[in-house]
XYZ file of C-alpha atoms in Angstrom:
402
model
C 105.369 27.649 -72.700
C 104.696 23.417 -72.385
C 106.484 22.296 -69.857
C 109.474 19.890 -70.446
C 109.111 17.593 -66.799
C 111.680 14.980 -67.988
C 113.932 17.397 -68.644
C 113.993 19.627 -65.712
C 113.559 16.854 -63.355
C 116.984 15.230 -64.430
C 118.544 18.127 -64.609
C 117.494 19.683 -61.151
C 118.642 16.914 -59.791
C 121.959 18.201 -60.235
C 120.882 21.908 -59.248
C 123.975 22.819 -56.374
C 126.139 20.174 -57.094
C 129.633 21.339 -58.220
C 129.130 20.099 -61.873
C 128.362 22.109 -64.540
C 125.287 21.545 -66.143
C 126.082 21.411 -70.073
C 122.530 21.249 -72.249
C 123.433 20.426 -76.155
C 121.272 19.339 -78.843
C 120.257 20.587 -82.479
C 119.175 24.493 -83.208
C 116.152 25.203 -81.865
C 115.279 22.139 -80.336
C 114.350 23.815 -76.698
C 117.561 24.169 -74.867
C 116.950 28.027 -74.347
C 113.662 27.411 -72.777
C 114.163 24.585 -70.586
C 116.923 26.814 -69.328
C 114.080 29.452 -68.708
C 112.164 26.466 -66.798
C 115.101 25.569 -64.816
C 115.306 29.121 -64.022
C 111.594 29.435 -63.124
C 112.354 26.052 -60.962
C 114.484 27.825 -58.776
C 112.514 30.623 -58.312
C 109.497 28.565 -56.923
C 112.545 26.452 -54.552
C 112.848 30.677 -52.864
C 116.150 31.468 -54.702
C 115.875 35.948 -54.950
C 116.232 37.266 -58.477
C 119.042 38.631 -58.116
C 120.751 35.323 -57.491
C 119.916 34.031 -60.920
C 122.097 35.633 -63.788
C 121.961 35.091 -67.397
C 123.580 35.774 -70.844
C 122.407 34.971 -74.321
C 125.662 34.774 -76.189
C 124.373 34.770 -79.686
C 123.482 38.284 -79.008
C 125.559 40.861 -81.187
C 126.645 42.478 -77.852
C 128.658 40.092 -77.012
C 130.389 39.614 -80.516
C 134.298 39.268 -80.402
C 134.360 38.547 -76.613
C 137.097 36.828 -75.669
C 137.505 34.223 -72.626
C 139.143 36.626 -70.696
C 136.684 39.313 -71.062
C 133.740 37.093 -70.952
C 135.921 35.744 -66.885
C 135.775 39.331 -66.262
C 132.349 40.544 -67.370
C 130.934 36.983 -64.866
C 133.313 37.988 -62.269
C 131.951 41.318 -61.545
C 128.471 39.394 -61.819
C 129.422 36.542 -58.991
C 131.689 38.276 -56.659
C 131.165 38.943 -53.235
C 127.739 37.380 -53.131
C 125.620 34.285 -51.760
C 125.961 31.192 -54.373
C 125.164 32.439 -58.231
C 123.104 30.524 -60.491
C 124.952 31.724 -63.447
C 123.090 30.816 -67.098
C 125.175 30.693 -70.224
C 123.667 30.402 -73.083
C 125.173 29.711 -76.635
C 127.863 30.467 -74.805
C 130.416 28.057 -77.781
C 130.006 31.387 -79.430
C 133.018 32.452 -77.201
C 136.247 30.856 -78.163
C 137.868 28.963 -74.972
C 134.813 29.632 -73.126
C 135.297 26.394 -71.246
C 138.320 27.766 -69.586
C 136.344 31.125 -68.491
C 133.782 28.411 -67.324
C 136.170 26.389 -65.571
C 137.786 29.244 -63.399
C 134.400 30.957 -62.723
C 133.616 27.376 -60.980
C 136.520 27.068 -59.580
C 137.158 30.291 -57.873
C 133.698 31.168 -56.960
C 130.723 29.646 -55.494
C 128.203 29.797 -58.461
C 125.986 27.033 -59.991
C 126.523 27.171 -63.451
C 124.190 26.082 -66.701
C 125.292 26.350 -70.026
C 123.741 25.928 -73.720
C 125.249 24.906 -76.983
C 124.714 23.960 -80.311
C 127.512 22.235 -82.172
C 130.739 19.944 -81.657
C 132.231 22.726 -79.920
C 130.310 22.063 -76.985
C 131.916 18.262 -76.436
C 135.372 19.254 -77.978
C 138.592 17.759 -76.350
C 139.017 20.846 -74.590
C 135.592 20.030 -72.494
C 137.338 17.251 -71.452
C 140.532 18.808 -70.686
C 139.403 21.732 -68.678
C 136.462 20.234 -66.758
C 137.266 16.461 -66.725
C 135.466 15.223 -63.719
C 133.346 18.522 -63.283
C 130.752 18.519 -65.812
C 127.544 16.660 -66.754
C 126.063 16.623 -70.416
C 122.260 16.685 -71.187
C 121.514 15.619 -74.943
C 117.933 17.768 -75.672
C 115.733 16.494 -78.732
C 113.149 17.798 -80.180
C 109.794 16.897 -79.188
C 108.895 12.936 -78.595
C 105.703 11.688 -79.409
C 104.152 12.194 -76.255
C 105.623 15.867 -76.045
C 104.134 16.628 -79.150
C 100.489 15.564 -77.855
C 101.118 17.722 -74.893
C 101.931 20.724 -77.225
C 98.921 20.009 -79.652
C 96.445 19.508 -77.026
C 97.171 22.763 -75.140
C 97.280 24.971 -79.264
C 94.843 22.409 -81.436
C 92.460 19.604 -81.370
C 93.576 16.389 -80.515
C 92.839 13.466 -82.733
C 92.834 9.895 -82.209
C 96.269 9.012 -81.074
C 97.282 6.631 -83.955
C 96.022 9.600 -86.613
C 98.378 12.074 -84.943
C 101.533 9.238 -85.348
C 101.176 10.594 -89.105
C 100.826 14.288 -88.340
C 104.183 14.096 -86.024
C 106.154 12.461 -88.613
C 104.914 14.637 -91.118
C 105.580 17.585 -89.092
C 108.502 16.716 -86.948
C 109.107 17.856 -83.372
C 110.621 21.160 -83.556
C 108.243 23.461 -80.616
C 108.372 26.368 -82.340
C 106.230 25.049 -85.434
C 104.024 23.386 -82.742
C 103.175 26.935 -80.991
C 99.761 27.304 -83.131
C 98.751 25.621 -86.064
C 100.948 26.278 -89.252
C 99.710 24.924 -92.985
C 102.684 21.872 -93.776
C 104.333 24.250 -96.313
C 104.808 26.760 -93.294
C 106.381 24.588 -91.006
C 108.800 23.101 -93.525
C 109.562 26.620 -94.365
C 110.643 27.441 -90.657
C 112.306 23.850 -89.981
C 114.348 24.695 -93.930
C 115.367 27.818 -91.965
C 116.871 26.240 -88.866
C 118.911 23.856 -91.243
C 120.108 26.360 -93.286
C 121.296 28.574 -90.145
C 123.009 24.969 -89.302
C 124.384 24.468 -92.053
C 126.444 27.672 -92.854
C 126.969 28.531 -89.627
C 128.209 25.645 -87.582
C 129.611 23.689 -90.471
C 130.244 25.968 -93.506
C 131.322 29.290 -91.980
C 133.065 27.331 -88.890
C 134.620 24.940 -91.122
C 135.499 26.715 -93.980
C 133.740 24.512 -96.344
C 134.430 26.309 -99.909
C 132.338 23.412 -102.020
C 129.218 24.084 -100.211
C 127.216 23.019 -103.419
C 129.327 19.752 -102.761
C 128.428 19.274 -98.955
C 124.501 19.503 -99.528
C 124.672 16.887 -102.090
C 126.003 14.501 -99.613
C 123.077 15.671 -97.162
C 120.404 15.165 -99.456
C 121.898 11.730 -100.595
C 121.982 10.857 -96.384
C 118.678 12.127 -96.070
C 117.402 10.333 -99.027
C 118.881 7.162 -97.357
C 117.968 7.320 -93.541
C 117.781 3.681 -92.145
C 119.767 1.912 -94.560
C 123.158 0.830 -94.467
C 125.659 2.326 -96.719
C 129.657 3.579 -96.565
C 131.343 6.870 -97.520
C 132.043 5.048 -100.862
C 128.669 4.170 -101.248
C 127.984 8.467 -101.771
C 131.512 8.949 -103.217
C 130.365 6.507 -105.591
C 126.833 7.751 -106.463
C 128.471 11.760 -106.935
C 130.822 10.454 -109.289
C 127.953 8.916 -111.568
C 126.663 12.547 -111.164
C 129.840 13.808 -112.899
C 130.790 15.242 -109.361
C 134.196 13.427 -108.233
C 134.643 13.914 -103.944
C 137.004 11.331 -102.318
C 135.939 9.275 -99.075
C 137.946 11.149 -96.879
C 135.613 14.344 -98.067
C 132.637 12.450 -97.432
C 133.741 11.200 -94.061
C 135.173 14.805 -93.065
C 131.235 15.897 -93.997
C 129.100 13.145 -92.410
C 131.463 13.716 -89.066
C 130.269 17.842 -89.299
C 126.708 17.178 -89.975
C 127.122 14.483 -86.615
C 128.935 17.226 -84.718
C 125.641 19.715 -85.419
C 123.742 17.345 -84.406
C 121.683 17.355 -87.612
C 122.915 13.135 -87.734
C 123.347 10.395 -85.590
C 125.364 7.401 -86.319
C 123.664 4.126 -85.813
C 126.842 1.405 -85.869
C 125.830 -2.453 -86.874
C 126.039 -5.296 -84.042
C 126.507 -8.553 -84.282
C 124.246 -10.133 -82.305
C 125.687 -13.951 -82.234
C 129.578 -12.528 -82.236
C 128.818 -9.680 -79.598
C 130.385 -7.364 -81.286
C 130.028 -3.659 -82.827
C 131.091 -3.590 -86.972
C 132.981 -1.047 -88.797
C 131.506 -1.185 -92.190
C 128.071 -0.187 -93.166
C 126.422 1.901 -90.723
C 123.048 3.630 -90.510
C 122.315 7.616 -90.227
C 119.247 8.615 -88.881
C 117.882 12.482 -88.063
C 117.827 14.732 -85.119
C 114.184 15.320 -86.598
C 111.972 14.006 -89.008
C 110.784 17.322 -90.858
C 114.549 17.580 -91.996
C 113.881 15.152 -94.416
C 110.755 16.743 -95.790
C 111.511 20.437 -95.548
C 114.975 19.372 -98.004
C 113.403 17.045 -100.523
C 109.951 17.664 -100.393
C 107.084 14.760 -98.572
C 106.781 11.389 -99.724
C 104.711 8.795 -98.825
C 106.985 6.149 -99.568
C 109.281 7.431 -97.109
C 106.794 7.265 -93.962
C 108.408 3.480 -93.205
C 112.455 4.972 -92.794
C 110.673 8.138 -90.524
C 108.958 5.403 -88.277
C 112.668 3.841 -87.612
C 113.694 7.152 -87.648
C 111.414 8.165 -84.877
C 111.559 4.822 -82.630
C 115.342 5.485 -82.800
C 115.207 9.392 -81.263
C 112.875 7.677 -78.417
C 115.171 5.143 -77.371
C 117.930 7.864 -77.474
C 115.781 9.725 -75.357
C 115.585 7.467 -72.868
C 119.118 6.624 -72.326
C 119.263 3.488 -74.356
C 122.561 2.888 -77.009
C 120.874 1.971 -79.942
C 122.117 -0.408 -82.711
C 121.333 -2.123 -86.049
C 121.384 -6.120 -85.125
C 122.893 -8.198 -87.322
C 121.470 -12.192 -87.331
C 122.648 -14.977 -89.175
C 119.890 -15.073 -91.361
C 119.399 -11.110 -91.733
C 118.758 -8.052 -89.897
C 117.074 -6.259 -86.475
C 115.949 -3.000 -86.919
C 117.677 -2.292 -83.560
C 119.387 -3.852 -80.368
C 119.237 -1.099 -77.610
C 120.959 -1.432 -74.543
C 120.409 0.698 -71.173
C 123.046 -0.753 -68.283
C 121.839 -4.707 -67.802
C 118.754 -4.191 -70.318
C 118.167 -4.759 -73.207
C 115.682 -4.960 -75.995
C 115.317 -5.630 -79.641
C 112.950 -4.071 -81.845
C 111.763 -5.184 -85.311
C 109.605 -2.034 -87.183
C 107.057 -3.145 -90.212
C 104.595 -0.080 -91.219
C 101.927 -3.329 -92.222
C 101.724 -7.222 -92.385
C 100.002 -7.871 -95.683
C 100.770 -11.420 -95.782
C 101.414 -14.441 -94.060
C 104.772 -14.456 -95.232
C 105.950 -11.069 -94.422
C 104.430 -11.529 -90.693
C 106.726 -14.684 -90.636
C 109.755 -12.910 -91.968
C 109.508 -10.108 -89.130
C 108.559 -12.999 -86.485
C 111.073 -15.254 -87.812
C 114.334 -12.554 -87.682
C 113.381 -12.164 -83.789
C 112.602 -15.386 -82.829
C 116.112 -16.074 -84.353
C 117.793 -14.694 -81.090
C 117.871 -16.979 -77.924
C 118.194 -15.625 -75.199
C 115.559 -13.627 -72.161
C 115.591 -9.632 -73.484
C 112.044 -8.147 -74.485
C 111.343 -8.446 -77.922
C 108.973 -5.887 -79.545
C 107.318 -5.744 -83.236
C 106.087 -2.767 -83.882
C 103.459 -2.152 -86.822
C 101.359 0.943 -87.850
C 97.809 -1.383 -88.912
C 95.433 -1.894 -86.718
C 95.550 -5.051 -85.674
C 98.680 -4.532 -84.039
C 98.435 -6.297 -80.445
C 98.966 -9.213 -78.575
C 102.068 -11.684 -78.008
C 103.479 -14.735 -80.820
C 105.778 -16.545 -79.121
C 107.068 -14.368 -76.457
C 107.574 -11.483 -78.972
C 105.182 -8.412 -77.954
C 103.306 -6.789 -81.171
C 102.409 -3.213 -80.607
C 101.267 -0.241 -82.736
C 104.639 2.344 -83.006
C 102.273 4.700 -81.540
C 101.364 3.020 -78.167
C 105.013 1.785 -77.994
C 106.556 5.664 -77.848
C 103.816 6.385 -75.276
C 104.326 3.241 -72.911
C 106.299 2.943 -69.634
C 107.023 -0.538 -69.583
C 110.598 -0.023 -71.383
């Protein structure tokens, strides 16, 4: 088991507050086991055994529970005791579970930590039954750095720039980083935690009947990650497939796929008005090897994956990311983090004098103090043009400086 420091650090720092600590994030991204480490945390800070208490609602023993049987069954757990450090996880598998979770907090002195996989776990009801007493932790899958860790401790290591194209390629899911699998395995284990997502947070929970229809708008998304298009945009492209599906369909679908986590909406800003846009957003992936255990690996999709990547590391370290919009074109994205800020322009190579002018050119085009950062993937990428800091994508997910 790699140890996930970022991750237990933040949220220990919350350990025996009266919050409850809510983990969420994509299937199978590590949420059960950093629970384990949290676990293992307090064990090492002299909590007894006994005082730490966990349940694993995906289990088939717990099938049909309702709230008031899942209060009960933690009541007799917490009751009459020194402080709990009660560990739900899955626990959106239990309907109203936030109001079992609510009154357990409430009415006894426990420290609770909970799991979850889909939109259930930041419904309306979250904020209606725990406004004020909860705190969210987004989990990815593995960053770049992460994914060194993991390959260092189960493989050989290769020169850091190489293994860029070995993580996109392969994604950051941990469990196909355990040992070393052949590509085709891994897909086949990352195509098997999408199609658990799929039918069971958004078909089965849904009750999606034109299933066939849904996965057509996924594989058009995923054959589009980083560029900008509109629900008509697919509605348009099914019905010169001889498949009609309205907008509203097509919204309904991109908002499930968002609410398993399997998407994240990347809005448009403009940068001289100040201002977010409605029209033409950008998806990208909870993971890369999404893309290539659906529709297969190509080449000629590596340049999307590095956006694709950059974007999950800004995410992951607290930054709102968006698509800047320039008078004269586009930013790959403006990402904001309290009073920073930074904008970062993504090339995979400069071939020309005019291309390297083009990416200079749409940065230098914005006046005012923020970092500005073009990123390559050739090896000549380093040094500073005008203020504007050229690094290779690889170095950049590995620094400390933003």
């Amino acid at each position: 088991m790699i140890y996930r420091e970022n991750y237990v650090n933040k949220i220990m720092a919350f350990s025996d507050t009266p919050f409850v600590k809510i983990l969420t994030g994509v299937r199978r991204c590590g949420k059960s086991t950093i629970m384990q480490m949290i676990m293992e945390e307090l064990r090492k800070r002299g909590i007894n055994e006994e005082r730490i208490i966990s349940f694993r609602f995906d289990s088939m023993e717990y099938e049909g529970l309702s709230a008031k049987e899942l209060y009960n069954l933690l009541k007799e757990k917490v009751s009459n005791q020194e402080k709990i450090y009660l560990f739900l996880d899955e626990v959106q598998e239990i309907d109203s579970w936030e109001k079992t979770v609510n009154s357990i907090n409430t009415d006894f002195d426990v420290d609770i930590y909970v799991t979850g996989s889909n939109s259930r776990m930041m419904s309306s009801e979250i904020s209606t039954y725990l406004t004020g007493r909860y705190v969210s932790f987004r989990i990815f899958t593995l960053s770049f750095a992460e994914y060194l860790t993991f390959k260092k401790a189960y493989g050989e290591l290769e020169d850091t720039h190489k293994e860029l194209v070995n993580y996109i390629k392969y994604g950051g899911f941990p469990a196909i980083h355990l040992q070393k699998y052949p590509i085709h395995d891994a897909y086949t284990i990352v195509r098997d935690i999408y199609n658990s997502t799929i039918f069971s947070d958004i078909v089965k929970r849904n009750q999606v009947r034109k299933v066939d229809q849904l996965e057509r708008v996924v594989k058009f998304v995923f054959d589009n990650v980083g560029k900008t298009f509109s629900a008509k945009s697919i509605s348009d492209y099914l019905k010169s497939e001889h498949r009609t599906i309205d907008n509203e369909t097509v919204y309904n679908y991109l908002e499930k796929l968002e609410s398993a986590y399997i998407l994240h909406r990347c809005s448009r800003y403009d940068v001289q008005g100040k201002e977010l846009l409605k029209t033409q957003e950008k998806f990208y992936l909870a993971d890369s090897s999404f893309k290539y255990s659906v529709l297969g690996y190509n080449d000629e999709s590596v340049a999307a994956m590095l956006e694709n990547v950059v974007y999950l590391e800004l995410l992951r370290r607290g930054y709102e990311v968006c698509i800047g919009k320039t008078q004269n074109g586009e930013i790959d994205f403006v990402a904001t983090r309290q009073n920073d800020k930074i904008y970062i322009q993504i090339t995979r190579e400069i071939k020309s004098e005019k291309t390297e002018k083009r990416e200079y050119d749409r940065l230098l085009e914005i006046n005012d103090h923020y970092p500005k950062y073009l990123l390559r993937t050739d090896e000549f990428s380093g040094g500073n043009y005008q203020g504007i800091k050229t690094m290779h994508v690889a170095d950049f997910l590995l620094s400390d400086e933003y």
